[in-house]
Coordinates of C-alpha atoms and ligand atoms in Angstrom, one line a residue:
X1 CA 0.0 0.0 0.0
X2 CA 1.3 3.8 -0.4
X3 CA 2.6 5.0 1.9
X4 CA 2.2 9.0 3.6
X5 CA 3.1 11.5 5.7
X6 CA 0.9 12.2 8.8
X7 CA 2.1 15.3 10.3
X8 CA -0.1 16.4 13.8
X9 CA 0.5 19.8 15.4
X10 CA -1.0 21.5 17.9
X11 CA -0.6 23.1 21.2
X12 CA 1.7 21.6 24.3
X13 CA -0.3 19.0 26.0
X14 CA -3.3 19.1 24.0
X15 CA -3.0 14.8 23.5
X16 CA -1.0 15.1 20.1
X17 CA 1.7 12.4 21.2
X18 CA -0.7 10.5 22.3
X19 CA -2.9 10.4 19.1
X20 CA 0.5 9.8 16.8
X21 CA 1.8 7.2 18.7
X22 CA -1.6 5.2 18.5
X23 CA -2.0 5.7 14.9
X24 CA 1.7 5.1 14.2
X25 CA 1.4 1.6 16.1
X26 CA -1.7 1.0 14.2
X27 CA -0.9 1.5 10.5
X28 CA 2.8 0.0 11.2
X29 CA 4.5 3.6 10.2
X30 CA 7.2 5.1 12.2
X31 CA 6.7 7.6 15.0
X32 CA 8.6 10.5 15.2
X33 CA 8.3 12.8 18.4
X34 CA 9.6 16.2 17.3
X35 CA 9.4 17.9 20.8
X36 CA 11.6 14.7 22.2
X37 CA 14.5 16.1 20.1
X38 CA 13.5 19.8 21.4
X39 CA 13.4 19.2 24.5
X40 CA 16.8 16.6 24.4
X41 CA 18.9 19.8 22.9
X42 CA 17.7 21.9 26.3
X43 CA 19.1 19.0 28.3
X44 CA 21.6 19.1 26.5
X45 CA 22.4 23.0 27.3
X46 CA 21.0 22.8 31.1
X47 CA 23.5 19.8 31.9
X48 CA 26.4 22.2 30.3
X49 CA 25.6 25.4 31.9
X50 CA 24.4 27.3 28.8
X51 CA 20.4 28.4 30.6
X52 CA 20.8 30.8 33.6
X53 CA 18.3 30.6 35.8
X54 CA 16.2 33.7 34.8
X55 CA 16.3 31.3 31.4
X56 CA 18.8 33.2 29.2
X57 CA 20.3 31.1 26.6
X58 CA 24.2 31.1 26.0
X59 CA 23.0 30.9 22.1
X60 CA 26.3 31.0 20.7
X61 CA 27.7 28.5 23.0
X62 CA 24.7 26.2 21.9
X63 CA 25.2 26.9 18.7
X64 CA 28.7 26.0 18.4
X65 CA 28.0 22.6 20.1
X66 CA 25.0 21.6 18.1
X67 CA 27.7 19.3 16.1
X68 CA 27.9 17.0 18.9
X69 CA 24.3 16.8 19.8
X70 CA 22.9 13.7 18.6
X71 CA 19.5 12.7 18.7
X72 CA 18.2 9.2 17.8
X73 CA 15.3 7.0 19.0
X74 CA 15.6 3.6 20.3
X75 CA 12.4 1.7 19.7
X76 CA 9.4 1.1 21.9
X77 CA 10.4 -1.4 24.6
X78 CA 8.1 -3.6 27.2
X79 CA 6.4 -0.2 28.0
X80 CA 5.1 0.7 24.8
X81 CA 7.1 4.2 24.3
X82 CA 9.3 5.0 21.9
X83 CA 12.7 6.8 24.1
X84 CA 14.8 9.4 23.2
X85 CA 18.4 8.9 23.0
X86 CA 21.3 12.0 23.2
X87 CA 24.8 11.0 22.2
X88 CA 23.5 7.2 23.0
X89 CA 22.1 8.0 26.5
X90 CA 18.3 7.4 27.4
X91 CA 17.1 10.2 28.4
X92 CA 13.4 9.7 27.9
X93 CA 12.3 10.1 31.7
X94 CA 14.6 13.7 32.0
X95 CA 13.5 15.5 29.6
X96 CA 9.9 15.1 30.4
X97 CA 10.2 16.9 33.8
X98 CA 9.1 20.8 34.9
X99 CA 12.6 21.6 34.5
X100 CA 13.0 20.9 31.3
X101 CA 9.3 22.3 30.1
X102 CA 9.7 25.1 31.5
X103 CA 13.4 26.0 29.8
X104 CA 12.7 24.5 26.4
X105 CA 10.5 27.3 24.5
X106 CA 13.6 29.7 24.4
X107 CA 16.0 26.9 23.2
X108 CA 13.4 26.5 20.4
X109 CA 12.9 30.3 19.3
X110 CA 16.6 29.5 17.6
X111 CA 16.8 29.3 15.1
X112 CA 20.1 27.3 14.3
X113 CA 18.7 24.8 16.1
X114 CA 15.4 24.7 14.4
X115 CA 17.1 24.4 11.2
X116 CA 19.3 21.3 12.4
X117 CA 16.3 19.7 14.2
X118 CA 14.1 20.6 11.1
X119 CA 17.0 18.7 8.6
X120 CA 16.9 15.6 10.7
X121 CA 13.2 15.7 10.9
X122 CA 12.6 15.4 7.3
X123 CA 15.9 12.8 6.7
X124 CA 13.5 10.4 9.5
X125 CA 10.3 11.2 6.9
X126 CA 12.4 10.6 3.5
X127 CA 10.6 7.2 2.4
X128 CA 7.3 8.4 4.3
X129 CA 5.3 5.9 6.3
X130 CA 5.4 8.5 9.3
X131 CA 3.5 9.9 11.6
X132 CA 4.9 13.4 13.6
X133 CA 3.7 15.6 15.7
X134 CA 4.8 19.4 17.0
X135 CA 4.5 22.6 16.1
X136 CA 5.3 23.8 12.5
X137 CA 5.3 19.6 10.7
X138 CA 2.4 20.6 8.9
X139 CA 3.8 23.8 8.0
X140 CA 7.6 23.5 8.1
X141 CA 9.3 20.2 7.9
X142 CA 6.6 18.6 5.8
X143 CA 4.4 21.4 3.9
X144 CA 3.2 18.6 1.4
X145 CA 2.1 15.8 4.2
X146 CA -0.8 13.9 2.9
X147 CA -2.6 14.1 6.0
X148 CA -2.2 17.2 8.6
X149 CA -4.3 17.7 11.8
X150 CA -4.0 20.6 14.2
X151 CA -5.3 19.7 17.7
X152 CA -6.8 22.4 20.3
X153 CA -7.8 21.9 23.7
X154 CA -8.6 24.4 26.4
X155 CA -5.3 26.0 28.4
X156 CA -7.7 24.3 31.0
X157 CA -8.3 21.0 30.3
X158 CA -4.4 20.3 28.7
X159 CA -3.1 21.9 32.3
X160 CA -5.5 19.3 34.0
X161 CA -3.8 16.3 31.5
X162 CA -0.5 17.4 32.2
X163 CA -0.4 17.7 35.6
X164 CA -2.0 13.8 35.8
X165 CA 0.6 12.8 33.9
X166 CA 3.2 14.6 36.1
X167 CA 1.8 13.1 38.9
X168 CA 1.6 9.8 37.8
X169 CA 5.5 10.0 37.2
X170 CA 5.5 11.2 41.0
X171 CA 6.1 15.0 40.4
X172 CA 5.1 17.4 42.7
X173 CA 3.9 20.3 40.9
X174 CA 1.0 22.2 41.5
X175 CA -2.4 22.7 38.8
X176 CA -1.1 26.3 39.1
X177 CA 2.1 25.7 38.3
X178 CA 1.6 23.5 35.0
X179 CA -1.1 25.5 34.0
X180 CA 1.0 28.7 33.9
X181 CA 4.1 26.8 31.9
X182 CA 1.2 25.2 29.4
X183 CA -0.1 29.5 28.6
X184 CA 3.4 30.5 28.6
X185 CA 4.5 27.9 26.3
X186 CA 1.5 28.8 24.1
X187 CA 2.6 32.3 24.1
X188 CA 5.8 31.7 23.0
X189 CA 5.5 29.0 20.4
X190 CA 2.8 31.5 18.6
X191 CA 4.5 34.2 18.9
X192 CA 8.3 33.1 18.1
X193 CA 9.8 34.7 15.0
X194 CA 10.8 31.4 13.4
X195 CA 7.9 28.9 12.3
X196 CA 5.7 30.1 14.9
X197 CA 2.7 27.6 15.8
X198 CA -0.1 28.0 13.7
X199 CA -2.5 25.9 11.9
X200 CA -1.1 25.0 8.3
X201 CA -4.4 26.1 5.6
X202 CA -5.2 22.7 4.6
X203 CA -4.9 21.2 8.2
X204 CA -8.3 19.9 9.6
X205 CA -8.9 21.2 13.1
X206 CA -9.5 18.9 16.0
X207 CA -10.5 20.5 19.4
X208 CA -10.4 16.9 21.5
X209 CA -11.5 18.5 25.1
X210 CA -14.5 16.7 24.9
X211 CA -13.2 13.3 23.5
X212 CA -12.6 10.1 24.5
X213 CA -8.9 8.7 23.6
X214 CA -10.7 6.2 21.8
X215 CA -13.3 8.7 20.2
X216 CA -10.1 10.4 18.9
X217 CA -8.5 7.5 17.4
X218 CA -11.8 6.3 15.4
X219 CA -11.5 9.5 14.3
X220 CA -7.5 9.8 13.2
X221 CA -8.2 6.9 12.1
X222 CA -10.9 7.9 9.7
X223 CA -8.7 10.7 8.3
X224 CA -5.9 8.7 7.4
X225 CA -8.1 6.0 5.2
X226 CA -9.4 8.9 3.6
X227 CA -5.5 10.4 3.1
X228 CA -4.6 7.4 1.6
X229 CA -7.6 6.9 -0.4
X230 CA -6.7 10.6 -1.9
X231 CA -3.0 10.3 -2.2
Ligands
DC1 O1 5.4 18.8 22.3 P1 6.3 19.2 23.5 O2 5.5 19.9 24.6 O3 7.1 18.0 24.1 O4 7.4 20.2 22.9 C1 8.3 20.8 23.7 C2 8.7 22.2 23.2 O5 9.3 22.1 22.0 C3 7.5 23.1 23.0 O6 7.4 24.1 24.0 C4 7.7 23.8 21.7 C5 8.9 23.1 21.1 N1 8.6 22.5 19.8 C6 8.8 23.2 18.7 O7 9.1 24.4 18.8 N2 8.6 22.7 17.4 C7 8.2 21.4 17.3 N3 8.1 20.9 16.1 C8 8.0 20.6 18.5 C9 8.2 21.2 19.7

């Protein structure tokens, strides 16, 4: 069968990953996590000294180093998720935690970085048969995906997601807390200079608040038969 590109964006939290994961896992594509490789270059510069607490970056520091940041995936193991890998190290678990949230939206606003991550990202989609999600794959790395989705959910009800998935992991953050990195993090992946999030033209819209995960499934799911039937 042919095979496409599914590229999902849409804001943080709003059950994107989620979505991709499932369909990638269904139709037997690959899964690409494009925040994963955001968030593993801020590691990356908090573990070497380069984000000040106020969150300055040293950019040209980071910038000089981005040669030997590398990024990879290591398939899904016993627990069903797919971890992220820098220069070989699993750091999967690290870079999902407040720290990292709340220092990765000014390591993504450059835009040396964007264009390194952006180069990988499409090397990952060259023979399609991918599913990605983040902020500008519909409208950056692949502006001719077969299928795009942009997914909305209340500042609200993602903060309320977020913070049970924090929780789970045994983080102790407050609603308050998450909720105010999930509006600034909006603010600033809008707003950012370089591919700022929006909603690509020919992206269908999906506002999930209301939806069950499986509802949202039947309903990716849906969408990519018709894709395919198109392409
Ligand atoms: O999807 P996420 O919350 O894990 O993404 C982490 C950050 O990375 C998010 O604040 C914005 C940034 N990001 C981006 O700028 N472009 C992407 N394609 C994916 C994520």
């Amino acid at each position: 069968m042919k095979k496409i590109i599914v590229a999902i964006d849409g804001y943080s939290s709003s059950g994107k990953s989620t979505m991709a994961r499932e369909l990638a896992a269904r139709v037997g594509y690959i899964y690409v996590d494009s925040g994963a490789m955001y968030r593993a270059v801020t590691l990356y510069a908090m573990r070497h000294g380069m984000i000040t607490p106020d969150k300055t970056v040293d950019t040209e520091r980071l910038v000089a180093a981005l040669p030997s940041i590398h990024i990879s995936f290591a398939p899904a193991g016993a627990d069903g998720v797919q971890h992220t890998l820098l220069n070989g190290e699993d750091v999967e678990r690290e870079i999902r935690d407040m720290q990292v949230s709340e220092n990765v939206s000014p390591v993504a606003v450059i835009q040396e970085v964007r264009q390194r991550l952006v180069a990988l990202q499409q090397e990952f989609g060259e023979h399609k048969g991918i599913v990605m999600d983040g902020r500008d794959i519909g409208t950056t790395v692949f502006p001719n995906a077969e299928l795009k989705v942009f997914v909305c959910a209340s500042p609200e009800e993602r903060a309320r997601r977020r913070l049970k998935e924090l929780s789970e992991k045994g983080e102790n953050v407050t609603y308050q807390e998450v909720y105010d990195n999930v509006v600034e993090r909006d603010r600033i992946d809008t707003s950012r200079e370089v591919s700022p999030l929006r909603k690509a033209e020919d992206a269908i819209e999906l506002d999930n608040g209301t939806m069950t995960r499986q509802e949202q499934m039947d309903w990716l799911l849906r969408q990519f038969e018709a894709a395919i039937i198109k392409s």
